[in-house]
Amino acid sequence: MKNKRILICTLLALSCGFFGGYISGQISLMLHSQKCQNQPWGFKQMCNAWETPGAMWQGSTAGIWTGTILGAFVGGLATHQERE
């Protein structure tokens, strides 16, 4: 039973980490791209190209860490067994 618990916690932590990384990356990208809204078309495209990698990296990294930690915590709570 202990091996199943470890497997469930690991899979839940990893899936929450990837999901958190994706969502956080998208939010960060949306926030960073607002800096480029008042530019003319050509400069707006260059600004978005400049902002996108940093925004995705920053948001994804934070989301992966947060999602993984929270996923592991929830997985541990979900598979917790009372000792007799």
Short mmCIF file of N, CA and C in Angstrom, two decimals:
data_model
loop_
_atom_site.label_atom_id
_atom_site.label_comp_id
_atom_site.label_asym_id
_atom_site.label_seq_id
_atom_site.Cartn_x
_atom_site.Cartn_y
_atom_site.Cartn_z
N MET A 1 0.82 -1.20 0.00
CA MET A 1 0.00 0.00 0.00
C MET A 1 0.87 1.27 0.00
N LYS A 2 2.03 1.19 0.64
CA LYS A 2 2.89 2.37 0.71
C LYS A 2 3.39 2.77 -0.67
N ASN A 3 3.70 1.79 -1.53
CA ASN A 3 4.16 2.10 -2.88
C ASN A 3 3.08 2.79 -3.70
N LYS A 4 1.82 2.37 -3.52
CA LYS A 4 0.72 3.03 -4.22
C LYS A 4 0.56 4.47 -3.75
N ARG A 5 0.73 4.68 -2.46
CA ARG A 5 0.61 6.03 -1.91
C ARG A 5 1.69 6.93 -2.49
N ILE A 6 2.91 6.44 -2.57
CA ILE A 6 4.01 7.22 -3.13
C ILE A 6 3.75 7.52 -4.60
N LEU A 7 3.26 6.54 -5.34
CA LEU A 7 2.97 6.72 -6.76
C LEU A 7 1.86 7.76 -6.95
N ILE A 8 0.79 7.66 -6.17
CA ILE A 8 -0.31 8.61 -6.28
C ILE A 8 0.16 10.02 -5.95
N CYS A 9 0.91 10.18 -4.86
CA CYS A 9 1.41 11.50 -4.48
C CYS A 9 2.34 12.08 -5.55
N THR A 10 3.19 11.25 -6.10
CA THR A 10 4.12 11.71 -7.13
C THR A 10 3.40 12.14 -8.38
N LEU A 11 2.46 11.32 -8.85
CA LEU A 11 1.72 11.67 -10.06
C LEU A 11 0.87 12.91 -9.86
N LEU A 12 0.25 13.04 -8.70
CA LEU A 12 -0.56 14.21 -8.42
C LEU A 12 0.31 15.47 -8.34
N ALA A 13 1.46 15.36 -7.71
CA ALA A 13 2.36 16.50 -7.60
C ALA A 13 2.86 16.93 -8.97
N LEU A 14 3.26 15.98 -9.80
CA LEU A 14 3.76 16.32 -11.13
C LEU A 14 2.67 16.91 -12.02
N SER A 15 1.49 16.32 -11.99
CA SER A 15 0.42 16.84 -12.83
C SER A 15 -0.01 18.23 -12.37
N CYS A 16 -0.09 18.46 -11.07
CA CYS A 16 -0.41 19.80 -10.57
C CYS A 16 0.70 20.79 -10.91
N GLY A 17 1.94 20.34 -10.87
CA GLY A 17 3.05 21.22 -11.23
C GLY A 17 3.01 21.64 -12.69
N PHE A 18 2.77 20.69 -13.58
CA PHE A 18 2.68 21.04 -15.00
C PHE A 18 1.48 21.93 -15.29
N PHE A 19 0.35 21.61 -14.68
CA PHE A 19 -0.85 22.43 -14.87
C PHE A 19 -0.62 23.84 -14.32
N GLY A 20 -0.05 23.93 -13.13
CA GLY A 20 0.25 25.24 -12.54
C GLY A 20 1.24 26.02 -13.37
N GLY A 21 2.23 25.35 -13.94
CA GLY A 21 3.20 26.01 -14.80
C GLY A 21 2.55 26.58 -16.05
N TYR A 22 1.65 25.82 -16.65
CA TYR A 22 0.96 26.29 -17.86
C TYR A 22 0.08 27.51 -17.55
N ILE A 23 -0.75 27.38 -16.52
CA ILE A 23 -1.68 28.46 -16.17
C ILE A 23 -0.91 29.70 -15.75
N SER A 24 0.09 29.54 -14.92
CA SER A 24 0.87 30.69 -14.46
C SER A 24 1.64 31.34 -15.60
N GLY A 25 2.14 30.54 -16.53
CA GLY A 25 2.82 31.09 -17.70
C GLY A 25 1.89 31.93 -18.56
N GLN A 26 0.66 31.45 -18.73
CA GLN A 26 -0.31 32.19 -19.52
C GLN A 26 -0.70 33.51 -18.84
N ILE A 27 -0.89 33.48 -17.54
CA ILE A 27 -1.24 34.69 -16.80
C ILE A 27 -0.09 35.70 -16.86
N SER A 28 1.12 35.21 -16.65
CA SER A 28 2.29 36.10 -16.70
C SER A 28 2.46 36.70 -18.09
N LEU A 29 2.24 35.91 -19.12
CA LEU A 29 2.34 36.40 -20.49
C LEU A 29 1.30 37.48 -20.75
N MET A 30 0.09 37.27 -20.27
CA MET A 30 -0.96 38.25 -20.47
C MET A 30 -0.62 39.57 -19.76
N LEU A 31 -0.10 39.47 -18.56
CA LEU A 31 0.25 40.68 -17.81
C LEU A 31 1.42 41.42 -18.45
N HIS A 32 2.43 40.68 -18.90
CA HIS A 32 3.59 41.31 -19.51
C HIS A 32 3.27 41.92 -20.87
N SER A 33 2.33 41.31 -21.60
CA SER A 33 2.01 41.83 -22.93
C SER A 33 1.21 43.12 -22.85
N GLN A 34 0.68 43.46 -21.69
CA GLN A 34 -0.03 44.73 -21.55
C GLN A 34 0.92 45.92 -21.67
N LYS A 35 2.21 45.69 -21.44
CA LYS A 35 3.19 46.76 -21.60
C LYS A 35 3.28 47.22 -23.05
N CYS A 36 2.89 46.36 -23.98
CA CYS A 36 3.06 46.63 -25.41
C CYS A 36 1.79 47.17 -26.08
N GLN A 37 0.73 47.36 -25.35
CA GLN A 37 -0.56 47.70 -25.95
C GLN A 37 -0.58 49.06 -26.64
N ASN A 38 0.15 50.04 -26.14
CA ASN A 38 0.07 51.39 -26.67
C ASN A 38 1.11 51.68 -27.76
N GLN A 39 1.71 50.65 -28.31
CA GLN A 39 2.73 50.81 -29.35
C GLN A 39 2.09 50.70 -30.73
N PRO A 40 2.70 51.34 -31.74
CA PRO A 40 2.24 51.10 -33.12
C PRO A 40 2.47 49.63 -33.49
N TRP A 41 1.85 49.18 -34.59
CA TRP A 41 1.81 47.77 -34.92
C TRP A 41 3.19 47.11 -34.97
N GLY A 42 4.14 47.67 -35.69
CA GLY A 42 5.47 47.05 -35.82
C GLY A 42 6.20 46.98 -34.49
N PHE A 43 6.15 48.06 -33.73
CA PHE A 43 6.80 48.07 -32.42
C PHE A 43 6.09 47.16 -31.43
N LYS A 44 4.79 47.03 -31.60
CA LYS A 44 4.02 46.14 -30.73
C LYS A 44 4.46 44.70 -30.94
N GLN A 45 4.70 44.30 -32.19
CA GLN A 45 5.14 42.94 -32.48
C GLN A 45 6.53 42.69 -31.90
N MET A 46 7.42 43.67 -32.05
CA MET A 46 8.77 43.52 -31.50
C MET A 46 8.73 43.49 -29.98
N CYS A 47 7.90 44.30 -29.38
CA CYS A 47 7.77 44.33 -27.92
C CYS A 47 7.25 42.99 -27.41
N ASN A 48 6.23 42.45 -28.07
CA ASN A 48 5.69 41.14 -27.66
C ASN A 48 6.74 40.04 -27.81
N ALA A 49 7.51 40.09 -28.89
CA ALA A 49 8.56 39.09 -29.09
C ALA A 49 9.63 39.20 -28.01
N TRP A 50 9.88 40.41 -27.55
CA TRP A 50 10.88 40.64 -26.51
C TRP A 50 10.37 40.20 -25.13
N GLU A 51 9.10 40.44 -24.86
CA GLU A 51 8.53 40.15 -23.53
C GLU A 51 8.14 38.68 -23.34
N THR A 52 7.78 37.99 -24.40
CA THR A 52 7.22 36.63 -24.28
C THR A 52 8.14 35.63 -23.59
N PRO A 53 9.41 35.48 -24.00
CA PRO A 53 10.24 34.44 -23.34
C PRO A 53 10.42 34.68 -21.84
N GLY A 54 10.68 35.90 -21.46
CA GLY A 54 10.87 36.19 -20.03
C GLY A 54 9.61 35.97 -19.23
N ALA A 55 8.48 36.38 -19.79
CA ALA A 55 7.21 36.21 -19.08
C ALA A 55 6.86 34.74 -18.92
N MET A 56 7.05 33.97 -19.98
CA MET A 56 6.75 32.54 -19.90
C MET A 56 7.68 31.83 -18.91
N TRP A 57 8.95 32.19 -18.93
CA TRP A 57 9.92 31.56 -18.03
C TRP A 57 9.58 31.89 -16.57
N GLN A 58 9.34 33.16 -16.31
CA GLN A 58 9.06 33.60 -14.94
C GLN A 58 7.77 32.97 -14.43
N GLY A 59 6.71 33.03 -15.21
CA GLY A 59 5.44 32.49 -14.76
C GLY A 59 5.45 30.98 -14.65
N SER A 60 6.04 30.32 -15.62
CA SER A 60 6.06 28.85 -15.60
C SER A 60 6.86 28.32 -14.43
N THR A 61 8.00 28.93 -14.15
CA THR A 61 8.83 28.47 -13.04
C THR A 61 8.09 28.61 -11.71
N ALA A 62 7.47 29.75 -11.50
CA ALA A 62 6.72 29.96 -10.26
C ALA A 62 5.55 28.99 -10.17
N GLY A 63 4.85 28.77 -11.28
CA GLY A 63 3.71 27.88 -11.28
C GLY A 63 4.08 26.43 -11.05
N ILE A 64 5.20 26.01 -11.63
CA ILE A 64 5.64 24.63 -11.44
C ILE A 64 5.97 24.38 -9.97
N TRP A 65 6.72 25.28 -9.36
CA TRP A 65 7.07 25.11 -7.95
C TRP A 65 5.82 25.09 -7.06
N THR A 66 4.96 26.08 -7.26
CA THR A 66 3.77 26.17 -6.43
C THR A 66 2.84 24.99 -6.64
N GLY A 67 2.61 24.63 -7.90
CA GLY A 67 1.73 23.50 -8.19
C GLY A 67 2.26 22.19 -7.67
N THR A 68 3.55 21.98 -7.78
CA THR A 68 4.13 20.73 -7.30
C THR A 68 4.02 20.61 -5.79
N ILE A 69 4.32 21.67 -5.09
CA ILE A 69 4.25 21.63 -3.63
C ILE A 69 2.81 21.44 -3.16
N LEU A 70 1.88 22.19 -3.74
CA LEU A 70 0.49 22.04 -3.35
C LEU A 70 -0.07 20.67 -3.75
N GLY A 71 0.32 20.17 -4.91
CA GLY A 71 -0.13 18.85 -5.34
C GLY A 71 0.37 17.75 -4.43
N ALA A 72 1.62 17.84 -4.01
CA ALA A 72 2.16 16.84 -3.09
C ALA A 72 1.44 16.90 -1.74
N PHE A 73 1.15 18.10 -1.28
CA PHE A 73 0.44 18.25 -0.01
C PHE A 73 -0.96 17.65 -0.09
N VAL A 74 -1.69 17.97 -1.16
CA VAL A 74 -3.04 17.43 -1.33
C VAL A 74 -3.00 15.92 -1.52
N GLY A 75 -2.01 15.42 -2.27
CA GLY A 75 -1.88 13.98 -2.44
C GLY A 75 -1.60 13.28 -1.14
N GLY A 76 -0.78 13.89 -0.30
CA GLY A 76 -0.51 13.31 1.02
C GLY A 76 -1.73 13.29 1.90
N LEU A 77 -2.52 14.36 1.83
CA LEU A 77 -3.76 14.38 2.61
C LEU A 77 -4.78 13.36 2.10
N ALA A 78 -4.84 13.21 0.78
CA ALA A 78 -5.83 12.30 0.19
C ALA A 78 -5.49 10.84 0.46
N THR A 79 -4.22 10.51 0.57
CA THR A 79 -3.84 9.11 0.77
C THR A 79 -3.44 8.81 2.21
N HIS A 80 -3.66 9.75 3.10
CA HIS A 80 -3.30 9.57 4.52
C HIS A 80 -4.12 8.45 5.14
N GLN A 81 -3.46 7.63 5.93
CA GLN A 81 -4.14 6.55 6.64
C GLN A 81 -3.89 6.72 8.13
N GLU A 82 -4.94 6.54 8.89
CA GLU A 82 -4.81 6.60 10.34
C GLU A 82 -4.08 5.36 10.82
N ARG A 83 -3.19 5.54 11.77
CA ARG A 83 -2.48 4.39 12.35
C ARG A 83 -3.36 3.76 13.43
N GLU A 84 -3.31 2.47 13.45
CA GLU A 84 -4.16 1.75 14.44
C GLU A 84 -3.43 1.49 15.71
#
